[in-house]
PDB file of C-alpha atoms in Angstrom:
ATOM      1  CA  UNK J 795       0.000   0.000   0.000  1.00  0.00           C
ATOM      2  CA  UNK J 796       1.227   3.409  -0.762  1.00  0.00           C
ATOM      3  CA  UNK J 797       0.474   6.100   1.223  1.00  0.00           C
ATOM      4  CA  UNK J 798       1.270   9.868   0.048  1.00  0.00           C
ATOM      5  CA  UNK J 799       1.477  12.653   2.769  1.00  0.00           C
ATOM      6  CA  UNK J 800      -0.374  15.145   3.433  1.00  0.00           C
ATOM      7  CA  UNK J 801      -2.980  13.538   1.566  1.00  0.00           C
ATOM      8  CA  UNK J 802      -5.797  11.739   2.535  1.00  0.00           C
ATOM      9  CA  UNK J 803      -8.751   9.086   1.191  1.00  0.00           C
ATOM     10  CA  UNK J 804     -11.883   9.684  -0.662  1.00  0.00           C
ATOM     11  CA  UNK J 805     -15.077  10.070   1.360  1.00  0.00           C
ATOM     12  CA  UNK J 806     -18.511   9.140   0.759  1.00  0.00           C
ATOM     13  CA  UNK J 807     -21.730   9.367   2.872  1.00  0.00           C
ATOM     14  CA  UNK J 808     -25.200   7.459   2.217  1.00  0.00           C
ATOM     15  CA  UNK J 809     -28.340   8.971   3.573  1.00  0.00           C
ATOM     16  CA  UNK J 810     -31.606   6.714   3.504  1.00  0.00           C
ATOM     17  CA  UNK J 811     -34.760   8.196   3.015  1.00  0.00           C
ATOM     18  CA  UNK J 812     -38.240   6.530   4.724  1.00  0.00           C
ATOM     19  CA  UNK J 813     -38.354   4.661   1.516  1.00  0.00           C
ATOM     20  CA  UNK J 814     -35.115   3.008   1.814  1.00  0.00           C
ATOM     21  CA  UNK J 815     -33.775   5.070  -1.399  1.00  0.00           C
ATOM     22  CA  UNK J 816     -30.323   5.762  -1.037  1.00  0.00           C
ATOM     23  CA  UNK J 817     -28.721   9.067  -1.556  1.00  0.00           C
ATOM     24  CA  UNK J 818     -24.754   9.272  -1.964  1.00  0.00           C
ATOM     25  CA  UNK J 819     -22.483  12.381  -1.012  1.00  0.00           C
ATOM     26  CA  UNK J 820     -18.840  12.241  -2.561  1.00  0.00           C
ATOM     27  CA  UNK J 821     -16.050  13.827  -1.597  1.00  0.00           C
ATOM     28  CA  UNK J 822     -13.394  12.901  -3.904  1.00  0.00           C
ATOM     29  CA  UNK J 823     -11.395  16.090  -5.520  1.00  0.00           C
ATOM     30  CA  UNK J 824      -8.575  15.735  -3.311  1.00  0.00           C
ATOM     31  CA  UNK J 825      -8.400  11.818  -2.826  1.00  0.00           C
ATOM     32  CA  UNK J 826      -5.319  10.678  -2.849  1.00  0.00           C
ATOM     33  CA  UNK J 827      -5.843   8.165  -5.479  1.00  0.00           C
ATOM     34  CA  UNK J 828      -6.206  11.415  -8.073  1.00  0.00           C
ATOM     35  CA  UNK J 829      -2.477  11.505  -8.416  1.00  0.00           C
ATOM     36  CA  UNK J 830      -2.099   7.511  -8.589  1.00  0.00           C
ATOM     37  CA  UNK J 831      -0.982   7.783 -12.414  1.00  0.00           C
ATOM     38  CA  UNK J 832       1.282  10.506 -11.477  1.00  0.00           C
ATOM     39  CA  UNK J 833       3.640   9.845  -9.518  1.00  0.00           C
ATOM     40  CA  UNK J 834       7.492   8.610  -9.424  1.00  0.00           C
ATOM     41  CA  UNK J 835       6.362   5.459  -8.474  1.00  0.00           C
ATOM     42  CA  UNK J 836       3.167   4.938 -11.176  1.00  0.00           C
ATOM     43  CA  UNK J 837       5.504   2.286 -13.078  1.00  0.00           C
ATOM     44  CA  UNK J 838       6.546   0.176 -10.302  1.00  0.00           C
ATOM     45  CA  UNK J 839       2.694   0.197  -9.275  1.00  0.00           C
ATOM     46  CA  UNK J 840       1.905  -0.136 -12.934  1.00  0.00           C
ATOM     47  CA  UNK J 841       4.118  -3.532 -13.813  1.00  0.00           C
ATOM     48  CA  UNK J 842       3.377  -4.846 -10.701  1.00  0.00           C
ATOM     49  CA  UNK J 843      -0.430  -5.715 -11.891  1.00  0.00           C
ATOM     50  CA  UNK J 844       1.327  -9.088 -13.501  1.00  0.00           C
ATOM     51  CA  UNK J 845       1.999 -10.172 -10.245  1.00  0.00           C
ATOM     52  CA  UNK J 846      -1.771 -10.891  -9.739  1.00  0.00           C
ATOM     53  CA  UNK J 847      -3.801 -13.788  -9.939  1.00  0.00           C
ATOM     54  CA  UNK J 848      -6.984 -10.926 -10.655  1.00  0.00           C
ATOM     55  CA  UNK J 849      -7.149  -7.522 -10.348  1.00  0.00           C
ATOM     56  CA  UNK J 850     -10.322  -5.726  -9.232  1.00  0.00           C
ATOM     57  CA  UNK J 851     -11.419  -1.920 -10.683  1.00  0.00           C
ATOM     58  CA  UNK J 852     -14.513  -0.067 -10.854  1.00  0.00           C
ATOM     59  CA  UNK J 853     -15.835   2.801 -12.897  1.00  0.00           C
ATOM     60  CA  UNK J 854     -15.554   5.048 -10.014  1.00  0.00           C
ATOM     61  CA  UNK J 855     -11.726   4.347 -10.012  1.00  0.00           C
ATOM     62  CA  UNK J 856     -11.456   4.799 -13.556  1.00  0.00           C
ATOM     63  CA  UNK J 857     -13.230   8.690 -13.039  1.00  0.00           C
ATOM     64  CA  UNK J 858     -10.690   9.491 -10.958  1.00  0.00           C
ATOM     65  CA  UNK J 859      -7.727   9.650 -13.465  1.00  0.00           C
ATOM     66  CA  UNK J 860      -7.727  11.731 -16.429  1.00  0.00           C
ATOM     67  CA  UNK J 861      -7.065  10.659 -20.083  1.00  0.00           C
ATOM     68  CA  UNK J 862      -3.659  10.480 -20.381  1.00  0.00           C
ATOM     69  CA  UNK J 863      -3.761   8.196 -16.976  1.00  0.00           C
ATOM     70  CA  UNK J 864      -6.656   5.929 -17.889  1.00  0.00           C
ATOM     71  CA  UNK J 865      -4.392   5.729 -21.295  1.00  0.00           C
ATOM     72  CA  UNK J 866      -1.405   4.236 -19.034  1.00  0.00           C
ATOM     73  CA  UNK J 867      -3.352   2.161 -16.633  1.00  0.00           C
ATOM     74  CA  UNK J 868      -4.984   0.189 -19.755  1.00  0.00           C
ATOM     75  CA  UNK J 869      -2.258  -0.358 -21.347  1.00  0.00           C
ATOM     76  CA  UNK J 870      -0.634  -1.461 -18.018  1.00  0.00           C
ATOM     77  CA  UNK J 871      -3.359  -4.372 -17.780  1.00  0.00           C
ATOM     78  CA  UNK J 872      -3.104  -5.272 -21.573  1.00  0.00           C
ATOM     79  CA  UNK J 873       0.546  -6.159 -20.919  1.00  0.00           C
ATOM     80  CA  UNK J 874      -0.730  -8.044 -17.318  1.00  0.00           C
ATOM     81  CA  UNK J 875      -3.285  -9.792 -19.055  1.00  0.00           C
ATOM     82  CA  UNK J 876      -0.745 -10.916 -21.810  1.00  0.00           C
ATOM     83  CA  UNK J 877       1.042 -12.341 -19.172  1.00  0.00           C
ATOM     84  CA  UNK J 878      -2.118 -14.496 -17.151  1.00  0.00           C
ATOM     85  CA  UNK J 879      -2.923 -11.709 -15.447  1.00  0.00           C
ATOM     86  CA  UNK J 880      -7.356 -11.439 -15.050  1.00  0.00           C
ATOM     87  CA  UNK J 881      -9.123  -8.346 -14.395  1.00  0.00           C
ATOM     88  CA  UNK J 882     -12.622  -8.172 -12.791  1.00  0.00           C
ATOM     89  CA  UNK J 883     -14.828  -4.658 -13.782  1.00  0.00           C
ATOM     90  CA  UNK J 884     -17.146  -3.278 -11.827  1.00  0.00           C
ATOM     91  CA  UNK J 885     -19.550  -0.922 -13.664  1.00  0.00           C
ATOM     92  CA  UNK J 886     -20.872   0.861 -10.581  1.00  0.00           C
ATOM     93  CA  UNK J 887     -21.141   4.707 -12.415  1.00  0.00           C
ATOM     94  CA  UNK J 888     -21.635   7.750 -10.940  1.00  0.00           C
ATOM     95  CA  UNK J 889     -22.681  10.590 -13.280  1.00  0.00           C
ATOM     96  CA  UNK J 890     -20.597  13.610 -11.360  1.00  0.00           C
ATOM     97  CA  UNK J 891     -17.153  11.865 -11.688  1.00  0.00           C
ATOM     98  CA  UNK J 892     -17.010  11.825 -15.437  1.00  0.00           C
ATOM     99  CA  UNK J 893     -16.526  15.023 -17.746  1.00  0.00           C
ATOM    100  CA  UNK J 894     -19.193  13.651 -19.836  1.00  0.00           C
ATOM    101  CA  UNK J 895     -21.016  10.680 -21.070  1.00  0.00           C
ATOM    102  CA  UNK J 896     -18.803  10.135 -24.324  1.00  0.00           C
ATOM    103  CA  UNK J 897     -15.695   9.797 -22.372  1.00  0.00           C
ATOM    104  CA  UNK J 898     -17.526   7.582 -19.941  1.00  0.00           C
ATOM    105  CA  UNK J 899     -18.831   5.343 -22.852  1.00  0.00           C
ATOM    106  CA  UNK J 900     -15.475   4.872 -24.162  1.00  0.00           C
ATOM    107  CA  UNK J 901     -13.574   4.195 -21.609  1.00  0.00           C
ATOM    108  CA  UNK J 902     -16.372   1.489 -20.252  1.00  0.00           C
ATOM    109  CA  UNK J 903     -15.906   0.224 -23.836  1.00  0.00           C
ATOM    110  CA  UNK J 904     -12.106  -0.374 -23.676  1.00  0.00           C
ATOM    111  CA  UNK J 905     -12.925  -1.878 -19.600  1.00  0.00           C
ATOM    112  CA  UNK J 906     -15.347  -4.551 -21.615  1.00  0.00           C
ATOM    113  CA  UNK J 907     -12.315  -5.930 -23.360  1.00  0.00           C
ATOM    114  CA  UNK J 908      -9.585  -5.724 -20.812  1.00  0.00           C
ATOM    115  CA  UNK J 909     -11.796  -7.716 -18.051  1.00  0.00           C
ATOM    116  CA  UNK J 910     -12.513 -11.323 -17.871  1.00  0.00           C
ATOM    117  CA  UNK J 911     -15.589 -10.344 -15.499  1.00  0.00           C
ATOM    118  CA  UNK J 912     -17.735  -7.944 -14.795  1.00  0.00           C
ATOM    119  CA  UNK J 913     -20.460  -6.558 -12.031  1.00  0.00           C
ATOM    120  CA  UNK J 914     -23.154  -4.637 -14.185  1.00  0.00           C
ATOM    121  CA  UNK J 915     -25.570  -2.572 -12.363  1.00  0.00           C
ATOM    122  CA  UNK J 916     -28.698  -1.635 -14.104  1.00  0.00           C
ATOM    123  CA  UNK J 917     -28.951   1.810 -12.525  1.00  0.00           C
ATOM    124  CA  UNK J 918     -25.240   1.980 -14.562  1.00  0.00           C
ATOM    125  CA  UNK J 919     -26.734   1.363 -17.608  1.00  0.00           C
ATOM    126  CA  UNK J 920     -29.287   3.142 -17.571  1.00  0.00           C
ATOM    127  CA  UNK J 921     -27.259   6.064 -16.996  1.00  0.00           C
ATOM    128  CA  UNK J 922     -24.792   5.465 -19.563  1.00  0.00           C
ATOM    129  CA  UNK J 923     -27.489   5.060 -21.837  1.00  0.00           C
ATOM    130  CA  UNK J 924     -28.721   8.380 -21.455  1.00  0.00           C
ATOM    131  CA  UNK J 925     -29.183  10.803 -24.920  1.00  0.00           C
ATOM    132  CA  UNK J 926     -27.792  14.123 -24.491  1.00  0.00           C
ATOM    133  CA  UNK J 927     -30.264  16.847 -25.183  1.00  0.00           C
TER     134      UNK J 927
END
């Protein structure tokens, strides 16, 4: 485990209404897994993923990085999974963590064909599936 000072972990809240429906509060801009792809040690942490018997991500991981570090992580796994590495996806999307559904679509499309497995959630889809208007 890494840990990077001075910075700390995402946060996130649920509130339940009467109904049961759940309401999520994020606070993630200053996470310390923003600067994951970043720093002088992204390579080590990078080739290491062929060490793995399976690697678990989610969507919500993948919102945190930008393009050029989704770009490096991918490419990371392609060479992990070249080597017997398996990667597990988990679709769980949130809306606010993505600079727009386009980017969001692709990048869930390149996750499709890195993982060997993969959690869908309906409410997911049903967001990604969403027209702009």
């Amino acid at each position: 485990m890494l840990r990077l000072p001075g910075q700390l972990q995402g946060l996130y809240m649920i509130q339940t209404d009467d109904t049961g429906e759940r309401r999520f509060f994020h606070w993630r801009d200053s996470a310390a897994a923003r600067s994951l792809m970043d720093l002088p040690e992204t390579a080590e942490i990078l080739n290491s993923l062929a060490s793995y018997d399976v690697v678990y991500f989610s969507a919500i991981t993948l919102s945190l990085y930008g393009e050029n570090g989704r770009r490096r992580l991918f490419a990371a796994l392609k060479r992990a999974r070249a080597g017997g590495a398996r990667f597990a996806f988990d679709t769980n999307f949130r809306v606010r963590g993505w600079p727009d559904l386009d980017v969001a679509r692709a990048v869930f499309q390149e996750a499709f064909a890195t993982a060997i497995s993969c959690c869908f959630h309906r409410r997911s889809a049903a967001a990604l599936s969403r027209r702009k208007h």
